[in-house]
Amino acid sequence: MPNDPVMLLSFINMKLRDEYSSLDDLCDGFQVDKNEILDKLEKINYFYDKTQNQFK
């Protein structure tokens, strides 16, 4: 998983769009801490939208 927040945003949104039905499923699949992802992306002002299953 990319370490750079902007690259992480692109990677996560692509995976959510193409392969995972939720952020929880993605985190389980990659065995990563959901809060770590949320924190990294919040620092660049992106927040998870459950209804659209993407960070915006």
Short mmCIF file of the N, C-alpha and C atoms (twelve columns), coordinates in Angstrom:
data_MODEL
# 
_entry.id   MODEL 
# 
loop_
_atom_site.group_PDB 
_atom_site.id 
_atom_site.type_symbol 
_atom_site.label_atom_id 
_atom_site.label_alt_id 
_atom_site.label_comp_id 
_atom_site.label_asym_id 
_atom_site.label_seq_id 
_atom_site.Cartn_x 
_atom_site.Cartn_y 
_atom_site.Cartn_z 
_atom_site.pdbx_PDB_model_num 
ATOM 1   N N  . MET A 1  0.845   -1.164 0.000  1 
ATOM 2   C CA . MET A 1  0.000   0.000  0.000  1 
ATOM 3   C C  . MET A 1  0.901   1.241  0.000  1 
ATOM 4   N N  . PRO A 2  0.571   2.235  -0.822 1 
ATOM 5   C CA . PRO A 2  1.413   3.433  -0.889 1 
ATOM 6   C C  . PRO A 2  1.492   4.169  0.445  1 
ATOM 7   N N  . ASN A 3  2.634   4.756  0.711  1 
ATOM 8   C CA . ASN A 3  2.828   5.521  1.939  1 
ATOM 9   C C  . ASN A 3  2.450   6.993  1.749  1 
ATOM 10  N N  . ASP A 4  2.667   7.518  0.548  1 
ATOM 11  C CA . ASP A 4  2.312   8.897  0.237  1 
ATOM 12  C C  . ASP A 4  0.785   9.051  0.290  1 
ATOM 13  N N  . PRO A 5  0.274   10.049 1.024  1 
ATOM 14  C CA . PRO A 5  -1.182  10.183 1.184  1 
ATOM 15  C C  . PRO A 5  -1.955  10.346 -0.129 1 
ATOM 16  N N  . VAL A 6  -1.407  11.075 -1.086 1 
ATOM 17  C CA . VAL A 6  -2.120  11.282 -2.355 1 
ATOM 18  C C  . VAL A 6  -2.160  9.984  -3.163 1 
ATOM 19  N N  . MET A 7  -1.051  9.263  -3.166 1 
ATOM 20  C CA . MET A 7  -1.021  7.970  -3.857 1 
ATOM 21  C C  . MET A 7  -1.930  6.961  -3.136 1 
ATOM 22  N N  . LEU A 8  -1.948  7.028  -1.817 1 
ATOM 23  C CA . LEU A 8  -2.819  6.164  -1.028 1 
ATOM 24  C C  . LEU A 8  -4.282  6.433  -1.369 1 
ATOM 25  N N  . LEU A 9  -4.652  7.685  -1.477 1 
ATOM 26  C CA . LEU A 9  -6.022  8.068  -1.830 1 
ATOM 27  C C  . LEU A 9  -6.421  7.434  -3.159 1 
ATOM 28  N N  . SER A 10 -5.580  7.583  -4.157 1 
ATOM 29  C CA . SER A 10 -5.871  7.030  -5.479 1 
ATOM 30  C C  . SER A 10 -5.991  5.510  -5.421 1 
ATOM 31  N N  . PHE A 11 -5.061  4.872  -4.748 1 
ATOM 32  C CA . PHE A 11 -5.046  3.416  -4.621 1 
ATOM 33  C C  . PHE A 11 -6.302  2.914  -3.912 1 
ATOM 34  N N  . ILE A 12 -6.616  3.527  -2.785 1 
ATOM 35  C CA . ILE A 12 -7.781  3.082  -1.989 1 
ATOM 36  C C  . ILE A 12 -9.082  3.277  -2.772 1 
ATOM 37  N N  . ASN A 13 -9.258  4.444  -3.377 1 
ATOM 38  C CA . ASN A 13 -10.502 4.676  -4.121 1 
ATOM 39  C C  . ASN A 13 -10.633 3.721  -5.304 1 
ATOM 40  N N  . MET A 14 -9.525  3.395  -5.964 1 
ATOM 41  C CA . MET A 14 -9.574  2.436  -7.062 1 
ATOM 42  C C  . MET A 14 -9.993  1.056  -6.544 1 
ATOM 43  N N  . LYS A 15 -9.390  0.631  -5.444 1 
ATOM 44  C CA . LYS A 15 -9.727  -0.680 -4.878 1 
ATOM 45  C C  . LYS A 15 -11.178 -0.718 -4.398 1 
ATOM 46  N N  . LEU A 16 -11.646 0.365  -3.797 1 
ATOM 47  C CA . LEU A 16 -13.040 0.429  -3.340 1 
ATOM 48  C C  . LEU A 16 -13.998 0.371  -4.532 1 
ATOM 49  N N  . ARG A 17 -13.640 1.035  -5.588 1 
ATOM 50  C CA . ARG A 17 -14.496 1.049  -6.778 1 
ATOM 51  C C  . ARG A 17 -14.516 -0.321 -7.464 1 
ATOM 52  N N  . ASP A 18 -13.348 -0.946 -7.572 1 
ATOM 53  C CA . ASP A 18 -13.231 -2.148 -8.400 1 
ATOM 54  C C  . ASP A 18 -13.333 -3.476 -7.664 1 
ATOM 55  N N  . GLU A 19 -12.971 -3.497 -6.365 1 
ATOM 56  C CA . GLU A 19 -12.834 -4.802 -5.716 1 
ATOM 57  C C  . GLU A 19 -13.516 -4.959 -4.361 1 
ATOM 58  N N  . TYR A 20 -13.726 -3.885 -3.625 1 
ATOM 59  C CA . TYR A 20 -14.218 -4.013 -2.250 1 
ATOM 60  C C  . TYR A 20 -15.514 -3.227 -2.053 1 
ATOM 61  N N  . SER A 21 -16.431 -3.838 -1.325 1 
ATOM 62  C CA . SER A 21 -17.735 -3.207 -1.107 1 
ATOM 63  C C  . SER A 21 -17.742 -2.229 0.068  1 
ATOM 64  N N  . SER A 22 -16.644 -2.204 0.843  1 
ATOM 65  C CA . SER A 22 -16.567 -1.275 1.973  1 
ATOM 66  C C  . SER A 22 -15.111 -1.087 2.395  1 
ATOM 67  N N  . LEU A 23 -14.869 -0.047 3.145  1 
ATOM 68  C CA . LEU A 23 -13.532 0.202  3.678  1 
ATOM 69  C C  . LEU A 23 -13.134 -0.913 4.642  1 
ATOM 70  N N  . ASP A 24 -14.082 -1.405 5.411  1 
ATOM 71  C CA . ASP A 24 -13.798 -2.508 6.335  1 
ATOM 72  C C  . ASP A 24 -13.316 -3.751 5.578  1 
ATOM 73  N N  . ASP A 25 -13.984 -4.070 4.466  1 
ATOM 74  C CA . ASP A 25 -13.570 -5.226 3.662  1 
ATOM 75  C C  . ASP A 25 -12.165 -5.028 3.104  1 
ATOM 76  N N  . LEU A 26 -11.876 -3.837 2.631  1 
ATOM 77  C CA . LEU A 26 -10.548 -3.538 2.096  1 
ATOM 78  C C  . LEU A 26 -9.486  -3.703 3.176  1 
ATOM 79  N N  . CYS A 27 -9.739  -3.151 4.346  1 
ATOM 80  C CA . CYS A 27 -8.772  -3.250 5.451  1 
ATOM 81  C C  . CYS A 27 -8.554  -4.699 5.870  1 
ATOM 82  N N  . ASP A 28 -9.622  -5.481 5.893  1 
ATOM 83  C CA . ASP A 28 -9.486  -6.911 6.207  1 
ATOM 84  C C  . ASP A 28 -8.657  -7.616 5.136  1 
ATOM 85  N N  . GLY A 29 -8.920  -7.297 3.878  1 
ATOM 86  C CA . GLY A 29 -8.214  -7.937 2.774  1 
ATOM 87  C C  . GLY A 29 -6.722  -7.635 2.768  1 
ATOM 88  N N  . PHE A 30 -6.364  -6.414 3.125  1 
ATOM 89  C CA . PHE A 30 -4.956  -6.016 3.135  1 
ATOM 90  C C  . PHE A 30 -4.326  -6.119 4.528  1 
ATOM 91  N N  . GLN A 31 -5.141  -6.493 5.501  1 
ATOM 92  C CA . GLN A 31 -4.695  -6.606 6.896  1 
ATOM 93  C C  . GLN A 31 -4.009  -5.319 7.367  1 
ATOM 94  N N  . VAL A 32 -4.737  -4.199 7.179  1 
ATOM 95  C CA . VAL A 32 -4.236  -2.895 7.619  1 
ATOM 96  C C  . VAL A 32 -5.221  -2.290 8.615  1 
ATOM 97  N N  . ASP A 33 -4.726  -1.362 9.403  1 
ATOM 98  C CA . ASP A 33 -5.532  -0.688 10.412 1 
ATOM 99  C C  . ASP A 33 -6.374  0.406  9.753  1 
ATOM 100 N N  . LYS A 34 -7.666  0.283  9.869  1 
ATOM 101 C CA . LYS A 34 -8.590  1.247  9.279  1 
ATOM 102 C C  . LYS A 34 -8.323  2.663  9.789  1 
ATOM 103 N N  . ASN A 35 -8.070  2.796  11.083 1 
ATOM 104 C CA . ASN A 35 -7.841  4.132  11.647 1 
ATOM 105 C C  . ASN A 35 -6.586  4.787  11.093 1 
ATOM 106 N N  . GLU A 36 -5.588  3.983  10.769 1 
ATOM 107 C CA . GLU A 36 -4.364  4.528  10.181 1 
ATOM 108 C C  . GLU A 36 -4.652  5.137  8.806  1 
ATOM 109 N N  . ILE A 37 -5.453  4.445  8.026  1 
ATOM 110 C CA . ILE A 37 -5.843  4.973  6.710  1 
ATOM 111 C C  . ILE A 37 -6.687  6.222  6.865  1 
ATOM 112 N N  . LEU A 38 -7.672  6.166  7.757  1 
ATOM 113 C CA . LEU A 38 -8.525  7.335  7.981  1 
ATOM 114 C C  . LEU A 38 -7.698  8.543  8.414  1 
ATOM 115 N N  . ASP A 39 -6.754  8.341  9.317  1 
ATOM 116 C CA . ASP A 39 -5.909  9.438  9.804  1 
ATOM 117 C C  . ASP A 39 -5.060  10.034 8.683  1 
ATOM 118 N N  . LYS A 40 -4.429  9.182  7.883  1 
ATOM 119 C CA . LYS A 40 -3.578  9.667  6.795  1 
ATOM 120 C C  . LYS A 40 -4.366  10.497 5.796  1 
ATOM 121 N N  . LEU A 41 -5.555  10.025 5.451  1 
ATOM 122 C CA . LEU A 41 -6.332  10.723 4.431  1 
ATOM 123 C C  . LEU A 41 -7.046  11.959 4.986  1 
ATOM 124 N N  . GLU A 42 -7.373  11.944 6.254  1 
ATOM 125 C CA . GLU A 42 -7.950  13.138 6.864  1 
ATOM 126 C C  . GLU A 42 -6.944  14.286 6.875  1 
ATOM 127 N N  . LYS A 43 -5.651  13.963 6.963  1 
ATOM 128 C CA . LYS A 43 -4.610  14.991 6.958  1 
ATOM 129 C C  . LYS A 43 -4.564  15.751 5.632  1 
ATOM 130 N N  . ILE A 44 -5.051  15.145 4.572  1 
ATOM 131 C CA . ILE A 44 -5.124  15.853 3.287  1 
ATOM 132 C C  . ILE A 44 -6.586  16.188 2.942  1 
ATOM 133 N N  . ASN A 45 -7.418  16.213 3.976  1 
ATOM 134 C CA . ASN A 45 -8.821  16.627 3.884  1 
ATOM 135 C C  . ASN A 45 -9.705  15.726 3.027  1 
ATOM 136 N N  . TYR A 46 -9.476  14.418 3.134  1 
ATOM 137 C CA . TYR A 46 -10.356 13.451 2.485  1 
ATOM 138 C C  . TYR A 46 -10.964 12.570 3.555  1 
ATOM 139 N N  . PHE A 47 -12.269 12.331 3.406  1 
ATOM 140 C CA . PHE A 47 -13.025 11.590 4.400  1 
ATOM 141 C C  . PHE A 47 -13.835 10.500 3.708  1 
ATOM 142 N N  . TYR A 48 -13.993 9.378  4.382  1 
ATOM 143 C CA . TYR A 48 -14.711 8.244  3.809  1 
ATOM 144 C C  . TYR A 48 -16.209 8.496  3.798  1 
ATOM 145 N N  . ASP A 49 -16.824 8.296  2.655  1 
ATOM 146 C CA . ASP A 49 -18.270 8.401  2.480  1 
ATOM 147 C C  . ASP A 49 -18.810 6.989  2.269  1 
ATOM 148 N N  . LYS A 50 -19.479 6.452  3.294  1 
ATOM 149 C CA . LYS A 50 -19.992 5.076  3.233  1 
ATOM 150 C C  . LYS A 50 -21.009 4.897  2.109  1 
ATOM 151 N N  . THR A 51 -21.849 5.886  1.894  1 
ATOM 152 C CA . THR A 51 -22.909 5.740  0.895  1 
ATOM 153 C C  . THR A 51 -22.341 5.630  -0.520 1 
ATOM 154 N N  . GLN A 52 -21.222 6.290  -0.776 1 
ATOM 155 C CA . GLN A 52 -20.601 6.218  -2.095 1 
ATOM 156 C C  . GLN A 52 -19.380 5.299  -2.122 1 
ATOM 157 N N  . ASN A 53 -19.009 4.782  -0.964 1 
ATOM 158 C CA . ASN A 53 -17.877 3.867  -0.816 1 
ATOM 159 C C  . ASN A 53 -16.604 4.450  -1.435 1 
ATOM 160 N N  . GLN A 54 -16.306 5.692  -1.056 1 
ATOM 161 C CA . GLN A 54 -15.094 6.330  -1.532 1 
ATOM 162 C C  . GLN A 54 -14.689 7.456  -0.597 1 
ATOM 163 N N  . PHE A 55 -13.437 7.863  -0.739 1 
ATOM 164 C CA . PHE A 55 -12.964 9.036  -0.015 1 
ATOM 165 C C  . PHE A 55 -13.193 10.258 -0.875 1 
ATOM 166 N N  . LYS A 56 -13.723 11.313 -0.248 1 
ATOM 167 C CA . LYS A 56 -13.989 12.557 -0.962 1 
ATOM 168 C C  . LYS A 56 -13.537 13.728 -0.125 1 
# 
